[in-house]
Amino acid sequence: MIDLPQPTGAGLWPPEEAEPPSWLNQPWRAFVALGEIVVAGVVVWLAFLLWVAGHIDVWITAPDGVTLDSQRYFGGYLAGALGLGTLAAVLVVDAIRQLLLAVRARHRKKES
């Protein structure tokens, strides 16, 4: 084992830097969260409209008087509804993040 001298003293660490500005705790983020919730609500409403448009019932009466009923699904509308539902979920998660950043993220005070 080689025992080399270890550096000691104040020059070992870099000088203390000033506190970085607090970019996270900004109250206007609550308004962004509110806007995202409103947009997510509109997107969910559109998703329900697409889901309903993607499914229709078809009734056919045969010549012998038998009524046949079936359902027809349109994949494009259903895929659009699922995509809009996913977008709404992402908007809600980001709105929660924005709200937490608006309320909770504060700068820690330096201990003297």
N, C-alpha and C. Protein backbone atom coordinates (compact mmCIF):
# COMPACT_ATOMS: atom_id res chain seq x y z
N MET A 1 0.85 -1.17 0.00
CA MET A 1 0.00 0.00 0.00
C MET A 1 0.89 1.23 0.00
N ILE A 2 0.57 2.15 -0.86
CA ILE A 2 1.34 3.38 -0.95
C ILE A 2 0.60 4.46 -0.16
N ASP A 3 1.29 5.08 0.76
CA ASP A 3 0.68 6.10 1.60
C ASP A 3 1.12 7.46 1.10
N LEU A 4 0.26 8.09 0.28
CA LEU A 4 0.57 9.42 -0.26
C LEU A 4 -0.05 10.48 0.64
N PRO A 5 0.57 11.65 0.69
CA PRO A 5 -0.02 12.72 1.51
C PRO A 5 -1.36 13.17 0.91
N GLN A 6 -2.33 13.39 1.77
CA GLN A 6 -3.65 13.83 1.35
C GLN A 6 -3.75 15.35 1.46
N PRO A 7 -4.40 16.00 0.45
CA PRO A 7 -4.54 17.46 0.54
C PRO A 7 -5.51 17.85 1.65
N THR A 8 -5.21 18.91 2.34
CA THR A 8 -6.07 19.42 3.40
C THR A 8 -6.16 20.93 3.26
N GLY A 9 -7.12 21.52 3.93
CA GLY A 9 -7.23 22.97 3.96
C GLY A 9 -8.46 23.48 3.25
N ALA A 10 -8.59 24.82 3.24
CA ALA A 10 -9.77 25.48 2.68
C ALA A 10 -9.79 25.42 1.16
N GLY A 11 -8.65 25.26 0.53
CA GLY A 11 -8.61 25.23 -0.92
C GLY A 11 -9.10 23.92 -1.51
N LEU A 12 -9.49 22.99 -0.65
CA LEU A 12 -9.93 21.68 -1.10
C LEU A 12 -11.31 21.73 -1.76
N TRP A 13 -12.20 22.58 -1.25
CA TRP A 13 -13.56 22.66 -1.75
C TRP A 13 -13.76 23.94 -2.54
N PRO A 14 -14.63 23.93 -3.54
CA PRO A 14 -14.91 25.17 -4.28
C PRO A 14 -15.64 26.16 -3.38
N PRO A 15 -15.56 27.43 -3.70
CA PRO A 15 -16.22 28.43 -2.86
C PRO A 15 -17.75 28.27 -2.91
N GLU A 16 -18.40 28.71 -1.83
CA GLU A 16 -19.85 28.64 -1.76
C GLU A 16 -20.46 29.54 -2.83
N GLU A 17 -21.45 28.98 -3.54
CA GLU A 17 -22.13 29.77 -4.56
C GLU A 17 -23.36 30.42 -3.96
N ALA A 18 -23.79 31.49 -4.60
CA ALA A 18 -25.01 32.16 -4.14
C ALA A 18 -26.20 31.22 -4.38
N GLU A 19 -27.27 31.44 -3.63
CA GLU A 19 -28.45 30.61 -3.78
C GLU A 19 -29.02 30.73 -5.18
N PRO A 20 -29.34 29.61 -5.82
CA PRO A 20 -29.94 29.70 -7.15
C PRO A 20 -31.34 30.29 -7.05
N PRO A 21 -31.77 30.98 -8.09
CA PRO A 21 -33.12 31.54 -8.05
C PRO A 21 -34.17 30.43 -8.02
N SER A 22 -35.28 30.70 -7.36
CA SER A 22 -36.34 29.71 -7.23
C SER A 22 -37.27 29.82 -8.43
N TRP A 23 -37.14 28.88 -9.36
CA TRP A 23 -38.00 28.88 -10.54
C TRP A 23 -39.21 28.00 -10.36
N LEU A 24 -39.19 27.14 -9.37
CA LEU A 24 -40.28 26.18 -9.25
C LEU A 24 -41.50 26.76 -8.55
N ASN A 25 -41.30 27.45 -7.45
CA ASN A 25 -42.43 27.95 -6.68
C ASN A 25 -42.94 29.26 -7.29
N GLN A 26 -43.88 29.13 -8.19
CA GLN A 26 -44.47 30.30 -8.82
C GLN A 26 -45.99 30.12 -8.78
N PRO A 27 -46.68 31.06 -8.13
CA PRO A 27 -48.14 30.90 -7.96
C PRO A 27 -48.92 30.84 -9.27
N TRP A 28 -48.39 31.39 -10.35
CA TRP A 28 -49.14 31.35 -11.61
C TRP A 28 -49.28 29.93 -12.13
N ARG A 29 -48.51 29.00 -11.60
CA ARG A 29 -48.64 27.60 -12.02
C ARG A 29 -50.01 27.04 -11.65
N ALA A 30 -50.65 27.60 -10.63
CA ALA A 30 -52.00 27.15 -10.27
C ALA A 30 -52.99 27.48 -11.39
N PHE A 31 -52.81 28.61 -12.05
CA PHE A 31 -53.69 28.96 -13.17
C PHE A 31 -53.43 28.05 -14.37
N VAL A 32 -52.18 27.66 -14.56
CA VAL A 32 -51.85 26.70 -15.63
C VAL A 32 -52.53 25.37 -15.33
N ALA A 33 -52.50 24.94 -14.07
CA ALA A 33 -53.16 23.69 -13.68
C ALA A 33 -54.66 23.77 -13.92
N LEU A 34 -55.27 24.89 -13.58
CA LEU A 34 -56.70 25.06 -13.81
C LEU A 34 -57.02 24.99 -15.30
N GLY A 35 -56.20 25.64 -16.11
CA GLY A 35 -56.40 25.58 -17.56
C GLY A 35 -56.26 24.17 -18.11
N GLU A 36 -55.29 23.43 -17.59
CA GLU A 36 -55.12 22.05 -18.05
C GLU A 36 -56.28 21.16 -17.64
N ILE A 37 -56.86 21.40 -16.47
CA ILE A 37 -58.03 20.63 -16.05
C ILE A 37 -59.22 20.92 -16.96
N VAL A 38 -59.39 22.19 -17.32
CA VAL A 38 -60.50 22.56 -18.21
C VAL A 38 -60.30 21.91 -19.58
N VAL A 39 -59.08 21.97 -20.10
CA VAL A 39 -58.80 21.35 -21.40
C VAL A 39 -58.99 19.84 -21.33
N ALA A 40 -58.58 19.22 -20.23
CA ALA A 40 -58.77 17.78 -20.06
C ALA A 40 -60.26 17.43 -20.03
N GLY A 41 -61.09 18.27 -19.42
CA GLY A 41 -62.52 18.02 -19.42
C GLY A 41 -63.12 18.08 -20.81
N VAL A 42 -62.68 19.05 -21.61
CA VAL A 42 -63.16 19.15 -22.99
C VAL A 42 -62.70 17.95 -23.81
N VAL A 43 -61.47 17.51 -23.58
CA VAL A 43 -60.93 16.37 -24.31
C VAL A 43 -61.69 15.09 -23.94
N VAL A 44 -62.03 14.92 -22.67
CA VAL A 44 -62.81 13.75 -22.26
C VAL A 44 -64.20 13.78 -22.90
N TRP A 45 -64.81 14.96 -22.96
CA TRP A 45 -66.11 15.09 -23.61
C TRP A 45 -66.03 14.69 -25.08
N LEU A 46 -64.96 15.15 -25.78
CA LEU A 46 -64.77 14.76 -27.18
C LEU A 46 -64.52 13.26 -27.31
N ALA A 47 -63.80 12.69 -26.35
CA ALA A 47 -63.55 11.25 -26.39
C ALA A 47 -64.85 10.46 -26.27
N PHE A 48 -65.77 10.91 -25.41
CA PHE A 48 -67.06 10.24 -25.29
C PHE A 48 -67.87 10.37 -26.58
N LEU A 49 -67.79 11.53 -27.22
CA LEU A 49 -68.50 11.69 -28.49
C LEU A 49 -67.94 10.74 -29.55
N LEU A 50 -66.62 10.61 -29.61
CA LEU A 50 -66.02 9.69 -30.57
C LEU A 50 -66.36 8.24 -30.25
N TRP A 51 -66.40 7.90 -28.96
CA TRP A 51 -66.71 6.53 -28.58
C TRP A 51 -68.13 6.16 -29.00
N VAL A 52 -69.07 7.08 -28.79
CA VAL A 52 -70.45 6.83 -29.19
C VAL A 52 -70.56 6.75 -30.71
N ALA A 53 -69.80 7.58 -31.42
CA ALA A 53 -69.85 7.55 -32.88
C ALA A 53 -69.19 6.30 -33.45
N GLY A 54 -68.35 5.63 -32.69
CA GLY A 54 -67.67 4.44 -33.17
C GLY A 54 -68.46 3.16 -33.04
N HIS A 55 -69.68 3.23 -32.57
CA HIS A 55 -70.50 2.04 -32.37
C HIS A 55 -71.93 2.35 -32.80
N ILE A 56 -72.45 1.54 -33.71
CA ILE A 56 -73.86 1.70 -34.11
C ILE A 56 -74.53 0.33 -34.08
N ASP A 57 -75.82 0.34 -33.85
CA ASP A 57 -76.63 -0.88 -33.89
C ASP A 57 -77.33 -0.94 -35.24
N VAL A 58 -77.34 -2.12 -35.83
CA VAL A 58 -77.95 -2.33 -37.14
C VAL A 58 -79.05 -3.38 -36.97
N TRP A 59 -80.27 -3.06 -37.41
CA TRP A 59 -81.39 -4.00 -37.39
C TRP A 59 -81.83 -4.26 -38.83
N ILE A 60 -81.90 -5.52 -39.14
CA ILE A 60 -82.34 -5.92 -40.49
C ILE A 60 -83.50 -6.89 -40.31
N THR A 61 -84.55 -6.64 -41.07
CA THR A 61 -85.70 -7.54 -41.04
C THR A 61 -85.62 -8.44 -42.28
N ALA A 62 -85.56 -9.71 -42.05
CA ALA A 62 -85.48 -10.69 -43.15
C ALA A 62 -86.86 -10.82 -43.80
N PRO A 63 -86.88 -11.35 -45.02
CA PRO A 63 -88.18 -11.52 -45.70
C PRO A 63 -89.16 -12.43 -44.94
N ASP A 64 -88.66 -13.32 -44.09
CA ASP A 64 -89.58 -14.19 -43.35
C ASP A 64 -90.05 -13.56 -42.04
N GLY A 65 -89.70 -12.30 -41.79
CA GLY A 65 -90.19 -11.59 -40.62
C GLY A 65 -89.26 -11.62 -39.42
N VAL A 66 -88.13 -12.29 -39.51
CA VAL A 66 -87.18 -12.36 -38.40
C VAL A 66 -86.35 -11.08 -38.38
N THR A 67 -86.24 -10.49 -37.20
CA THR A 67 -85.42 -9.28 -37.07
C THR A 67 -84.04 -9.66 -36.58
N LEU A 68 -83.04 -9.28 -37.33
CA LEU A 68 -81.65 -9.55 -36.98
C LEU A 68 -81.02 -8.25 -36.49
N ASP A 69 -80.38 -8.32 -35.34
CA ASP A 69 -79.70 -7.12 -34.86
C ASP A 69 -78.22 -7.44 -34.66
N SER A 70 -77.41 -6.46 -34.96
CA SER A 70 -75.96 -6.60 -34.80
C SER A 70 -75.36 -5.23 -34.49
N GLN A 71 -74.11 -5.26 -34.14
CA GLN A 71 -73.39 -4.02 -33.85
C GLN A 71 -72.26 -3.87 -34.85
N ARG A 72 -72.00 -2.62 -35.21
CA ARG A 72 -70.90 -2.34 -36.11
C ARG A 72 -69.97 -1.35 -35.40
N TYR A 73 -68.70 -1.67 -35.42
CA TYR A 73 -67.70 -0.83 -34.76
C TYR A 73 -66.79 -0.20 -35.81
N PHE A 74 -66.45 1.06 -35.60
CA PHE A 74 -65.55 1.78 -36.48
C PHE A 74 -64.26 2.05 -35.72
N GLY A 75 -63.21 1.38 -36.16
CA GLY A 75 -61.94 1.42 -35.43
C GLY A 75 -61.31 2.79 -35.33
N GLY A 76 -61.46 3.60 -36.34
CA GLY A 76 -60.86 4.93 -36.32
C GLY A 76 -61.43 5.80 -35.20
N TYR A 77 -62.75 5.75 -35.06
CA TYR A 77 -63.38 6.53 -33.98
C TYR A 77 -62.99 6.02 -32.60
N LEU A 78 -62.96 4.69 -32.46
CA LEU A 78 -62.60 4.11 -31.16
C LEU A 78 -61.15 4.40 -30.82
N ALA A 79 -60.26 4.32 -31.81
CA ALA A 79 -58.85 4.64 -31.57
C ALA A 79 -58.68 6.12 -31.22
N GLY A 80 -59.44 6.97 -31.88
CA GLY A 80 -59.38 8.39 -31.55
C GLY A 80 -59.87 8.66 -30.13
N ALA A 81 -60.91 7.95 -29.71
CA ALA A 81 -61.41 8.11 -28.35
C ALA A 81 -60.38 7.65 -27.32
N LEU A 82 -59.71 6.53 -27.59
CA LEU A 82 -58.68 6.06 -26.69
C LEU A 82 -57.49 7.02 -26.64
N GLY A 83 -57.12 7.56 -27.80
CA GLY A 83 -56.03 8.54 -27.84
C GLY A 83 -56.38 9.80 -27.06
N LEU A 84 -57.61 10.28 -27.22
CA LEU A 84 -58.02 11.46 -26.47
C LEU A 84 -58.10 11.19 -24.98
N GLY A 85 -58.51 9.97 -24.60
CA GLY A 85 -58.52 9.61 -23.19
C GLY A 85 -57.12 9.60 -22.61
N THR A 86 -56.16 9.11 -23.37
CA THR A 86 -54.77 9.12 -22.93
C THR A 86 -54.25 10.55 -22.79
N LEU A 87 -54.59 11.39 -23.75
CA LEU A 87 -54.19 12.80 -23.68
C LEU A 87 -54.79 13.48 -22.45
N ALA A 88 -56.03 13.18 -22.15
CA ALA A 88 -56.66 13.76 -20.96
C ALA A 88 -55.96 13.29 -19.69
N ALA A 89 -55.56 12.03 -19.64
CA ALA A 89 -54.85 11.52 -18.46
C ALA A 89 -53.51 12.23 -18.29
N VAL A 90 -52.80 12.45 -19.37
CA VAL A 90 -51.52 13.16 -19.30
C VAL A 90 -51.73 14.60 -18.84
N LEU A 91 -52.78 15.23 -19.32
CA LEU A 91 -53.08 16.60 -18.89
C LEU A 91 -53.41 16.67 -17.41
N VAL A 92 -54.14 15.70 -16.90
CA VAL A 92 -54.48 15.70 -15.48
C VAL A 92 -53.23 15.48 -14.63
N VAL A 93 -52.36 14.57 -15.05
CA VAL A 93 -51.12 14.33 -14.30
C VAL A 93 -50.26 15.58 -14.30
N ASP A 94 -50.15 16.26 -15.43
CA ASP A 94 -49.36 17.49 -15.48
C ASP A 94 -50.01 18.60 -14.67
N ALA A 95 -51.34 18.65 -14.63
CA ALA A 95 -52.01 19.66 -13.82
C ALA A 95 -51.73 19.43 -12.34
N ILE A 96 -51.70 18.17 -11.91
CA ILE A 96 -51.35 17.88 -10.52
C ILE A 96 -49.93 18.31 -10.23
N ARG A 97 -49.02 18.05 -11.17
CA ARG A 97 -47.63 18.46 -10.99
C ARG A 97 -47.51 19.98 -10.90
N GLN A 98 -48.21 20.68 -11.77
CA GLN A 98 -48.17 22.15 -11.75
C GLN A 98 -48.73 22.68 -10.43
N LEU A 99 -49.81 22.09 -9.96
CA LEU A 99 -50.41 22.54 -8.71
C LEU A 99 -49.47 22.31 -7.53
N LEU A 100 -48.83 21.15 -7.49
CA LEU A 100 -47.88 20.88 -6.41
C LEU A 100 -46.69 21.83 -6.47
N LEU A 101 -46.23 22.15 -7.66
CA LEU A 101 -45.12 23.09 -7.79
C LEU A 101 -45.55 24.50 -7.40
N ALA A 102 -46.79 24.84 -7.63
CA ALA A 102 -47.27 26.17 -7.26
C ALA A 102 -47.42 26.31 -5.75
N VAL A 103 -47.72 25.22 -5.07
CA VAL A 103 -48.03 25.30 -3.65
C VAL A 103 -46.85 24.90 -2.78
N ARG A 104 -46.19 23.80 -3.10
CA ARG A 104 -45.27 23.19 -2.14
C ARG A 104 -43.80 23.48 -2.36
N ALA A 105 -43.34 23.69 -3.57
CA ALA A 105 -41.90 23.82 -3.80
C ALA A 105 -41.42 25.21 -3.38
N ARG A 106 -40.80 25.26 -2.25
CA ARG A 106 -40.27 26.53 -1.75
C ARG A 106 -38.79 26.35 -1.49
N HIS A 107 -38.10 27.45 -1.51
CA HIS A 107 -36.66 27.42 -1.28
C HIS A 107 -36.38 27.18 0.19
N ARG A 108 -35.41 26.35 0.45
CA ARG A 108 -35.01 26.12 1.84
C ARG A 108 -34.16 27.26 2.30
N LYS A 109 -34.37 27.65 3.52
CA LYS A 109 -33.56 28.73 4.09
C LYS A 109 -32.24 28.15 4.56
N LYS A 110 -31.18 28.93 4.36
CA LYS A 110 -29.86 28.47 4.78
C LYS A 110 -29.77 28.46 6.29
N GLU A 111 -29.19 27.39 6.79
CA GLU A 111 -28.96 27.31 8.22
C GLU A 111 -27.64 27.99 8.52
N SER A 112 -27.66 28.91 9.47
CA SER A 112 -26.44 29.66 9.79
C SER A 112 -25.69 29.03 10.93
